Coordinates of N, CA and C in Angstrom, one line a residue:
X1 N 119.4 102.9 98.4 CA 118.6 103.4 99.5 C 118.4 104.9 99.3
X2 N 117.3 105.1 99.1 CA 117.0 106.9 99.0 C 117.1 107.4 100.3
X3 N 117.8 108.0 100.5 CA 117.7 109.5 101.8 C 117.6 111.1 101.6
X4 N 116.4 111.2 102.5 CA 116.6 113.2 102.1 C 115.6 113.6 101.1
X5 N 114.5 112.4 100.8 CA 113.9 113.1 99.7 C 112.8 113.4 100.1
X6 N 112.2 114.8 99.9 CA 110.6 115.4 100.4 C 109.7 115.3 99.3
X7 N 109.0 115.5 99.8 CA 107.6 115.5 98.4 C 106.5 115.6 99.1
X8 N 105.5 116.8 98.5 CA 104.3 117.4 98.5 C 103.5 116.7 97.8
X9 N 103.3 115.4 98.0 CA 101.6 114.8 97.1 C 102.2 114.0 96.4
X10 N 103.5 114.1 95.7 CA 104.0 113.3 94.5 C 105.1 112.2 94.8
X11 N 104.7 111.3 94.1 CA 105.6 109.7 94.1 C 107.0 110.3 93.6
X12 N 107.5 108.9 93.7 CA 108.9 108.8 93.0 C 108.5 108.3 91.3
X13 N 107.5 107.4 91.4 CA 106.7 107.5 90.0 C 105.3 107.4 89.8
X14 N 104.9 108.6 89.6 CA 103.9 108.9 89.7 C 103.0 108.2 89.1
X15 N 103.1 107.5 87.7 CA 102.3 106.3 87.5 C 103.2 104.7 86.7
X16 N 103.3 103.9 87.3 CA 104.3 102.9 87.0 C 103.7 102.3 86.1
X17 N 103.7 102.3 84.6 CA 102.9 101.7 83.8 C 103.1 100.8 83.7
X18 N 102.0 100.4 82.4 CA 101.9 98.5 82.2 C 103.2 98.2 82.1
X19 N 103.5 96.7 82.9 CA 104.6 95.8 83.0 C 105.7 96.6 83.4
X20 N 105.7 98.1 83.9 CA 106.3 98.6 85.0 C 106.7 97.6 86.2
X21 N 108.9 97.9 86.9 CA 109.2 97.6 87.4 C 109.5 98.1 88.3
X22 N 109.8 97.7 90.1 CA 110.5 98.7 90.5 C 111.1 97.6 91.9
X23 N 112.3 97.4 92.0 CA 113.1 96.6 93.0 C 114.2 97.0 93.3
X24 N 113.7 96.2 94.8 CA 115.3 96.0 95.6 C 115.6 98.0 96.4
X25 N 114.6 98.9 96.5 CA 114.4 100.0 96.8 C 113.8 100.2 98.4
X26 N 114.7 100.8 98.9 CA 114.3 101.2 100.1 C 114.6 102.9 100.4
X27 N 113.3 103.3 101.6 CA 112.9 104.5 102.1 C 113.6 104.8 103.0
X28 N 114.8 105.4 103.0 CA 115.2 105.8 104.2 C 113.8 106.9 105.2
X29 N 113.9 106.3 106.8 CA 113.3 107.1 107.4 C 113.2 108.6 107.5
X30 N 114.6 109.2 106.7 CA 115.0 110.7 106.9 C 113.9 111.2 105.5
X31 N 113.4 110.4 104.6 CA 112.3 110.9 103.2 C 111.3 111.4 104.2
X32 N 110.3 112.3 103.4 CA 109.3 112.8 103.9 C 108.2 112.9 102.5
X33 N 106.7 112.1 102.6 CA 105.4 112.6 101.6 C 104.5 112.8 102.8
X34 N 104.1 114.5 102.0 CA 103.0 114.7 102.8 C 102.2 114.6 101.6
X35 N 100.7 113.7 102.0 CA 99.8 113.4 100.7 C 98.8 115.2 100.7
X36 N 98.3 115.0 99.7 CA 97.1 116.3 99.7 C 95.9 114.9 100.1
X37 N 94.7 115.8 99.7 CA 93.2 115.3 100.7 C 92.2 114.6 99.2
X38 N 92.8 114.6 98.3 CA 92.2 113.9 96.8 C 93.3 113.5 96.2
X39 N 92.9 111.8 96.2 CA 94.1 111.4 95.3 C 94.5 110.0 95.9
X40 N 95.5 109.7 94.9 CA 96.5 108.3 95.4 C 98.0 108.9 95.6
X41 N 98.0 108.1 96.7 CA 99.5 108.6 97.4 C 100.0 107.3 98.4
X42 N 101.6 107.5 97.9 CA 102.8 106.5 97.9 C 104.0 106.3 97.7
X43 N 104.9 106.1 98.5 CA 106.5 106.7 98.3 C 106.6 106.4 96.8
X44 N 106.3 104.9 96.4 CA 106.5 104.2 94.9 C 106.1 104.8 94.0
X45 N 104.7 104.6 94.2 CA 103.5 105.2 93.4 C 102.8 105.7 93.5
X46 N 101.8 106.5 92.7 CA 100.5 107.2 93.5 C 99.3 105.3 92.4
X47 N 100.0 105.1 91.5 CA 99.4 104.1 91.1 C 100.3 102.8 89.7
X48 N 99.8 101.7 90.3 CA 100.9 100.8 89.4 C 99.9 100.1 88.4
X49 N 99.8 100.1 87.7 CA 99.3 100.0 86.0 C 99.3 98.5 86.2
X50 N 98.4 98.0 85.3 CA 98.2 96.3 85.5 C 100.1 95.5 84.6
X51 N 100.0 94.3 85.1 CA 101.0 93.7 85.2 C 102.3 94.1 86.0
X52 N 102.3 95.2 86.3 CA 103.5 95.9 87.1 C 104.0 95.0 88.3
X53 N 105.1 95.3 88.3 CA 105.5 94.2 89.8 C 106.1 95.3 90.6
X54 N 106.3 95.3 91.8 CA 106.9 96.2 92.9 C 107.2 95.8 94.1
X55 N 108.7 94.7 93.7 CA 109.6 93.9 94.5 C 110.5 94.1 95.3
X56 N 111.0 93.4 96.5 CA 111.7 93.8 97.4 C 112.3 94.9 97.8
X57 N 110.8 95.7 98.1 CA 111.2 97.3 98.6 C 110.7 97.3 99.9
X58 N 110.9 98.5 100.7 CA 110.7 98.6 101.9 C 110.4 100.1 102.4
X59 N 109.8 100.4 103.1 CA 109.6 101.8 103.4 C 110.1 102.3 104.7
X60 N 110.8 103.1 105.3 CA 111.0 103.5 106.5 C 110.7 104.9 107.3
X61 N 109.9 105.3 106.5 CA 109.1 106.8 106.8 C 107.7 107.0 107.2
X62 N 107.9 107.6 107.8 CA 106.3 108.1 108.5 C 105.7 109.0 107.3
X63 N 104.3 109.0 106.9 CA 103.6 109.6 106.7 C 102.4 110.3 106.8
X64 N 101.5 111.7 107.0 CA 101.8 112.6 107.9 C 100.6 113.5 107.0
X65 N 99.5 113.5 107.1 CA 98.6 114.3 106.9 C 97.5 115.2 107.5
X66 N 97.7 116.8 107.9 CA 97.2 117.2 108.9 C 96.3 118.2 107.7
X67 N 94.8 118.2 107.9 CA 94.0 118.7 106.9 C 92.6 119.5 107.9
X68 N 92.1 120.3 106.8 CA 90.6 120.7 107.5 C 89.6 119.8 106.9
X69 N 89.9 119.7 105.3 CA 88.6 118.7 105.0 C 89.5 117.8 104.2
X70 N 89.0 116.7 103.7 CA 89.0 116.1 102.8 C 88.2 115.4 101.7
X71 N 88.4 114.9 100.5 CA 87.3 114.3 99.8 C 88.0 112.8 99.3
X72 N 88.2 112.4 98.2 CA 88.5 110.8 97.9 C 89.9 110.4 98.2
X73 N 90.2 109.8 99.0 CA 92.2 109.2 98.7 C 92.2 108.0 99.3
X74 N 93.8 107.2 99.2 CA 94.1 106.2 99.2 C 95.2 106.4 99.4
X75 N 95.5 106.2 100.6 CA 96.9 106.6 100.9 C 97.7 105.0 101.7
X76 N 98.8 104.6 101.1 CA 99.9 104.0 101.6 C 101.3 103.9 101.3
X77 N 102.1 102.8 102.3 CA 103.4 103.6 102.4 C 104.1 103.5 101.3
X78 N 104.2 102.4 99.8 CA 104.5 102.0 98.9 C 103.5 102.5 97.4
X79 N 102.0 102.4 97.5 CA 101.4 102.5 96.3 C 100.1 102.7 97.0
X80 N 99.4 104.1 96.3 CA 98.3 103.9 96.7 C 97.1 103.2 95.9
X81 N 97.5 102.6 94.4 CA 96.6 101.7 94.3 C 97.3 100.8 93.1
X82 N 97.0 99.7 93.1 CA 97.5 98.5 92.5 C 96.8 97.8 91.9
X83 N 96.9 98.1 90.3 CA 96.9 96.8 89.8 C 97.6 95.7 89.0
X84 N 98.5 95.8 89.7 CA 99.4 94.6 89.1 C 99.9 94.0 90.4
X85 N 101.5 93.5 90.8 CA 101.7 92.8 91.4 C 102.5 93.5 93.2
X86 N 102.3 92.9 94.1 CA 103.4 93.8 95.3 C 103.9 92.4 96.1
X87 N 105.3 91.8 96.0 CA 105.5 90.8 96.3 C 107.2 91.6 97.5
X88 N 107.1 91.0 98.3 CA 108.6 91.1 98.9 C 108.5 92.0 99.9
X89 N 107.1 92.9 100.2 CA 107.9 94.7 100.4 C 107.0 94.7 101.7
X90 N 108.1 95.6 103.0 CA 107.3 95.9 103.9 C 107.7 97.2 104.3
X91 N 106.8 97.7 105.4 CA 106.5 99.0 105.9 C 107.3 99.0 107.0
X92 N 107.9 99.8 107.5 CA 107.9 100.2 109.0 C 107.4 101.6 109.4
X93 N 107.0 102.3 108.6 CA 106.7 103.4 108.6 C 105.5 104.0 109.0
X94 N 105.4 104.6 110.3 CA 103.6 105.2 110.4 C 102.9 106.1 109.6
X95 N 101.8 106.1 109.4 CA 100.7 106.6 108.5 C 99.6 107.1 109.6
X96 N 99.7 108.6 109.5 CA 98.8 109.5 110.6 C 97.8 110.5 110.0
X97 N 96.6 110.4 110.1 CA 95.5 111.0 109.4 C 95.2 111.8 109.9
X98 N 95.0 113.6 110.2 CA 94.3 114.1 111.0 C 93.3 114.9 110.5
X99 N 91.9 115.0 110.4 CA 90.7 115.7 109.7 C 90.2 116.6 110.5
X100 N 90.4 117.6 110.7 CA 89.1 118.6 111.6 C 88.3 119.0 111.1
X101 N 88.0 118.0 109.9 CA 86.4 118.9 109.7 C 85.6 117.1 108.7
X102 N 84.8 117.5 107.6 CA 84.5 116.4 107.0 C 85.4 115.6 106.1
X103 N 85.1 114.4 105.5 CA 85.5 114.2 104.3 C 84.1 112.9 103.6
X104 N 84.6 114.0 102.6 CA 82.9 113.7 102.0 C 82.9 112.5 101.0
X105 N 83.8 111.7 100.7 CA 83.6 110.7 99.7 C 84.4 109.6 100.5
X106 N 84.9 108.2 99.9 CA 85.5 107.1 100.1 C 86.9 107.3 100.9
X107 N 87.7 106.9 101.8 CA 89.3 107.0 101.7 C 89.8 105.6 102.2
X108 N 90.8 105.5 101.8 CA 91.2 103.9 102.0 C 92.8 104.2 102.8
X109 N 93.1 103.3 103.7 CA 94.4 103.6 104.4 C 94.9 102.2 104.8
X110 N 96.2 101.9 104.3 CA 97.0 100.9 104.5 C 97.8 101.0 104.3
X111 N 98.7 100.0 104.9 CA 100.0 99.6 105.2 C 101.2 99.8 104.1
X112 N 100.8 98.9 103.4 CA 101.9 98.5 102.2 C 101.5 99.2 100.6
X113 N 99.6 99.2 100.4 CA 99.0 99.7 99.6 C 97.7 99.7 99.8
X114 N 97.1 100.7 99.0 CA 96.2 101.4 99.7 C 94.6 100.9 99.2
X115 N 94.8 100.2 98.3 CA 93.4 100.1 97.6 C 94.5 98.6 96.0
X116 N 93.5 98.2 96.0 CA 94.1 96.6 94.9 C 92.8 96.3 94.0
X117 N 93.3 96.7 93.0 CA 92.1 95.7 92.3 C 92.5 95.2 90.6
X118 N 93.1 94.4 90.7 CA 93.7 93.4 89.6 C 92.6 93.0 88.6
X119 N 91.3 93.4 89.0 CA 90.1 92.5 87.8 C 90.2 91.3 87.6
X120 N 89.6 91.0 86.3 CA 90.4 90.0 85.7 C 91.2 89.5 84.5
X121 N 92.6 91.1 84.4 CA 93.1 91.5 83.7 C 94.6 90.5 83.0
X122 N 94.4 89.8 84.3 CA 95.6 88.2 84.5 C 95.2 87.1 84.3
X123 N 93.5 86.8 83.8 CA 92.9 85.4 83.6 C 93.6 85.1 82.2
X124 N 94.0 83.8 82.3 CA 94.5 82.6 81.2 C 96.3 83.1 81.4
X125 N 96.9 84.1 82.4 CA 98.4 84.4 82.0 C 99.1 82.8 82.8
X126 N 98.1 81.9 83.8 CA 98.9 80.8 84.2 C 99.2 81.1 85.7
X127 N 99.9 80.2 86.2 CA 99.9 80.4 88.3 C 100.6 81.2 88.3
X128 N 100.1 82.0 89.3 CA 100.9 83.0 90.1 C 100.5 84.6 89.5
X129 N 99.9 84.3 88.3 CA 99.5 86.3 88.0 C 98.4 86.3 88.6
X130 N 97.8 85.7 89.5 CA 96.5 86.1 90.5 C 97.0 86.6 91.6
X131 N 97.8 86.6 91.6 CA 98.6 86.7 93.1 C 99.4 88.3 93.4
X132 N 98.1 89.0 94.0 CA 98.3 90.9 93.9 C 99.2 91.1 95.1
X133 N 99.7 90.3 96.8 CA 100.1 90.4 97.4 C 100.8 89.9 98.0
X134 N 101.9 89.3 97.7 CA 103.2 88.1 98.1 C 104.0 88.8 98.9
X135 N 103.8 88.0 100.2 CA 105.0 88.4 101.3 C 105.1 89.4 101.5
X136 N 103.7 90.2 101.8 CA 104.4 91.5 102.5 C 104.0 91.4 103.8
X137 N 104.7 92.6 104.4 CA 104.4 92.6 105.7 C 104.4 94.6 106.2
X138 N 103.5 94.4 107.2 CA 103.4 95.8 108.0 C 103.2 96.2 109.3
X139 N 104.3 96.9 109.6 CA 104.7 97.2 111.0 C 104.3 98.6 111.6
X140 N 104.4 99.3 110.3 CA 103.6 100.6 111.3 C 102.1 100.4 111.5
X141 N 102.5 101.5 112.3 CA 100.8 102.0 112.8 C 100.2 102.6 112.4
X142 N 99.0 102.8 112.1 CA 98.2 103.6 111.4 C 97.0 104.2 112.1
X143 N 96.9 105.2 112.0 CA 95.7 106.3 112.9 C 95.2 107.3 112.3
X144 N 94.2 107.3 112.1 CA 93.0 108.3 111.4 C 92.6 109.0 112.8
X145 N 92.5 110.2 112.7 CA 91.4 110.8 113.2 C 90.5 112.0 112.8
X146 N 89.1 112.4 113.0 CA 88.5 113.1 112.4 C 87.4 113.5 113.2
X147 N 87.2 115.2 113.2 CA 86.4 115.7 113.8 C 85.0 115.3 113.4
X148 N 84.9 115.4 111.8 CA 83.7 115.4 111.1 C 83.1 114.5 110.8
X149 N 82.3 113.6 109.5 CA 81.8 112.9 109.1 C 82.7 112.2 108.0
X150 N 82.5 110.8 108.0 CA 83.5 110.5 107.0 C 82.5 109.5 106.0
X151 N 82.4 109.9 105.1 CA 81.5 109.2 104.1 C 81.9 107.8 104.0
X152 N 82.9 107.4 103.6 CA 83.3 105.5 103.7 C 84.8 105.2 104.0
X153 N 84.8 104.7 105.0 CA 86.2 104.3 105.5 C 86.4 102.7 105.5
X154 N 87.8 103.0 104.6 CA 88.8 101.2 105.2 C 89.7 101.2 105.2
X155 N 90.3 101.1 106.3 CA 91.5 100.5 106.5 C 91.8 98.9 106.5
X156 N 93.4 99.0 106.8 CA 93.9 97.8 107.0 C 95.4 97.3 107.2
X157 N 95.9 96.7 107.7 CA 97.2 96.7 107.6 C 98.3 96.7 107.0
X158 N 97.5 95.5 105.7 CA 98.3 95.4 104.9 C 98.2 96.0 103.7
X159 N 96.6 96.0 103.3 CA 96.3 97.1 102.5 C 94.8 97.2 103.6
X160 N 94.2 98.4 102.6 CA 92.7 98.6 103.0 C 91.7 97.8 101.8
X161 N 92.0 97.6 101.0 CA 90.8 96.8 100.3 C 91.0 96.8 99.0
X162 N 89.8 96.4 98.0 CA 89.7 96.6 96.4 C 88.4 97.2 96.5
X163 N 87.6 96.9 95.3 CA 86.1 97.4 94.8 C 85.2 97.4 96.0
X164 N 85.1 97.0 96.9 CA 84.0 96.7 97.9 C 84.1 94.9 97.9
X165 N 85.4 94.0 97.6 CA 85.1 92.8 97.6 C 86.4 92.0 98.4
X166 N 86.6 91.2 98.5 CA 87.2 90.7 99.1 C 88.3 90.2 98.1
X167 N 89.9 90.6 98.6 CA 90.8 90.3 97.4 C 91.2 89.3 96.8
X168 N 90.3 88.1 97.4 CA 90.3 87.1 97.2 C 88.8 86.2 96.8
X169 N 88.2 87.4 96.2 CA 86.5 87.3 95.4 C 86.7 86.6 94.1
X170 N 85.8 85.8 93.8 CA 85.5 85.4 92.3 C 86.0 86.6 91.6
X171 N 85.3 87.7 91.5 CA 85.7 88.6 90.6 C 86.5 89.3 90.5
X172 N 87.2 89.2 91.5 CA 88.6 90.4 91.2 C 89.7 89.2 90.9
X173 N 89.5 88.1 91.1 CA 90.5 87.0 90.8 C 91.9 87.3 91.6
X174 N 91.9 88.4 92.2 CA 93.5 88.6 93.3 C 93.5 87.8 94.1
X175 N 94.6 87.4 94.6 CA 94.8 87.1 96.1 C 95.9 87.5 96.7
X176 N 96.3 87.1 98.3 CA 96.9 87.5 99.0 C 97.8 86.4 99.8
X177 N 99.0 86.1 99.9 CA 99.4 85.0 100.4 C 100.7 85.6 101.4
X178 N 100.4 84.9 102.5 CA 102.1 84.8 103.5 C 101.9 86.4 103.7
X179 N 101.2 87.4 103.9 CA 100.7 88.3 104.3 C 101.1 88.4 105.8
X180 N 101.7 89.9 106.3 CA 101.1 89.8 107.9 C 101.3 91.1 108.5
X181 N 100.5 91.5 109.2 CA 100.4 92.6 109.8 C 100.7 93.0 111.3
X182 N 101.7 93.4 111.9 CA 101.7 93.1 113.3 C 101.6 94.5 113.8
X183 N 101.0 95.9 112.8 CA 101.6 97.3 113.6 C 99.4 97.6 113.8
X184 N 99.7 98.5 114.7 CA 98.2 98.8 114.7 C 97.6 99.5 114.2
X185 N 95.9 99.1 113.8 CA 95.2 100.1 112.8 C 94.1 100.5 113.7
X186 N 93.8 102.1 113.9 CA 92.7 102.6 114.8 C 92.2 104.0 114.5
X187 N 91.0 104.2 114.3 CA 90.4 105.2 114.3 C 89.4 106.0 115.2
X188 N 89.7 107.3 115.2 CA 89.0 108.1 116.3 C 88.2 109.1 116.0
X189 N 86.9 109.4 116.4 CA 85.6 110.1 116.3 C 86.0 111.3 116.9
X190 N 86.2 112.5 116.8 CA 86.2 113.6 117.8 C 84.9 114.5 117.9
X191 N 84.7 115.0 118.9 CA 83.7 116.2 118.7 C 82.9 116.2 117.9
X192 N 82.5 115.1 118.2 CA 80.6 114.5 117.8 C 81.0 114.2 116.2
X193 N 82.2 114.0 115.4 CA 82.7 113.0 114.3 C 81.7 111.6 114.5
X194 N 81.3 111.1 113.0 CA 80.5 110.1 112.7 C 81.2 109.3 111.7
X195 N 80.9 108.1 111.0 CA 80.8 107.4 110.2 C 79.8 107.3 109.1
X196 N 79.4 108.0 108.4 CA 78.1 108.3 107.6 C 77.5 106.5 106.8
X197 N 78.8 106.0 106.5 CA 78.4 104.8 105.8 C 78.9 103.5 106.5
X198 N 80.0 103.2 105.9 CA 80.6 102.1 107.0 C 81.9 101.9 107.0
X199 N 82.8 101.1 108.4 CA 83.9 100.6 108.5 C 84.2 99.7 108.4
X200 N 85.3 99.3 107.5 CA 85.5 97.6 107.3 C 87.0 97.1 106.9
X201 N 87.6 96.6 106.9 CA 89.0 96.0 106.6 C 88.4 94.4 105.2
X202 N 89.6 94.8 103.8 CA 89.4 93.8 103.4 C 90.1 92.5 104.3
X203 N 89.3 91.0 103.7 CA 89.6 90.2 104.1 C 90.2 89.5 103.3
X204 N 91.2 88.3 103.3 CA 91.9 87.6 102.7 C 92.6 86.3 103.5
X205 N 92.6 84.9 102.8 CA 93.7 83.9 103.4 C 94.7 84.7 103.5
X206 N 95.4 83.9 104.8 CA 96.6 84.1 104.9 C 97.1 85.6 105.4
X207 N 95.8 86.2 105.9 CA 95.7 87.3 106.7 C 95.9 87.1 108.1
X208 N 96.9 88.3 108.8 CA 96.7 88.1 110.5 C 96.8 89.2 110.4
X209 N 95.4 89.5 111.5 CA 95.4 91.3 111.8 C 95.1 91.6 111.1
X210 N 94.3 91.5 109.7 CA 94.3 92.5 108.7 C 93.0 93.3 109.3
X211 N 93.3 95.0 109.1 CA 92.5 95.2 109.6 C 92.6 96.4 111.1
X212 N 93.5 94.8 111.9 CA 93.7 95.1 113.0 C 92.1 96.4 114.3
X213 N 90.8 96.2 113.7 CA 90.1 96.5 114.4 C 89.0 95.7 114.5

């Protein structure tokens, strides 16, 4: 159980390479990552390299970004982007967005991880290496808010999405199973704040709440 550990933007492994492991690891709530406003960010990882697994972990920290602008990120409580496996691991931990001004490109916000996209880097390995999301689950809350314009937003519970596809698309060949989301996900416009492009939560079987809007 880690306790007491801070961090400015940076993982515990900053990139978990191919066939990278990481289990049986939990966040004491007393850790602290404050993300910056470009980038991937996550207690685990800022990113897990294809085939990587990142098993029965857990997070129990809030995460906590108070900015003027921002431009591209992917922020969640374990990994902010995945392409290999997240089987076992849940959140309890809130994720709080605050923008007073724009952010000018994509940002993705979820639960467990922040952005998935496996390709089809696991076709012919056999059952079960399609499988980017096993049993996780997410209980915090998650809240964006932003004065300004936000060029493309998604969230989600359990994550926020992949490429623009569903993680459970012909082409990304991922899926998502025994998934569940019970904490809430909500975003707020302030002081004439817009959505320039769109909002959406990926979709997946074996989703409850994903999303949660």
């Amino acid at each position: 159980r880690l306790k007491n550990w801070t961090s400015d933007a940076t993982a515990l492994f900053t990139t978990l390479g191919d066939g990278g492991v990481v289990k049986n690891l939990t966040i004491d709530e007393s850790c602290v990552l404050t993300p910056a406003t470009t980038g991937n960010f996550g207690f685990m990882a800022e990113i897990a390299n294809k085939y990587s697994v990142i098993v029965n972990c857990e997070n129990n920290a809030d995460i906590t970004l108070n900015a003027a602008t921002a431009e591209r990120f992917r922020i969640a409580s374990l990994v902010g982007v995945s392409y290999g496996s997240v089987k076992n691991c849940t959140n309890n931990g809130d994720i709080t967005i605050n923008i007073s001004g724009d952010v000018v490109d994509k940002c993705y916000l979820g639960g467990v991880v922040g952005y998935v996209n496996i390709s089809d880097q696991f076709k012919g390995k056999g059952e079960g290496y399609d499988i980017a999301l096993d049993n996780c689950v997410n209980s915090g809350n998650i809240t964006y808010t932003v004065d300004g314009i936000v060029g493309y937003l998604n969230m989600g519970g359990v994550t926020a999405g992949t490429s623009h596809e569903p993680i459970a698309s012909a082409y990304f060949k991922g899926k998502a199973k025994n998934c569940v989301n019970t904490g809430s996900v909500s975003y707020t416009f302030k002081n004439g704040g817009s959505l320039a492009d769109n909002a959406g939560s990926a979709g997946s079987n074996n989703y409850h709440n994903i999303g949660g809007v």
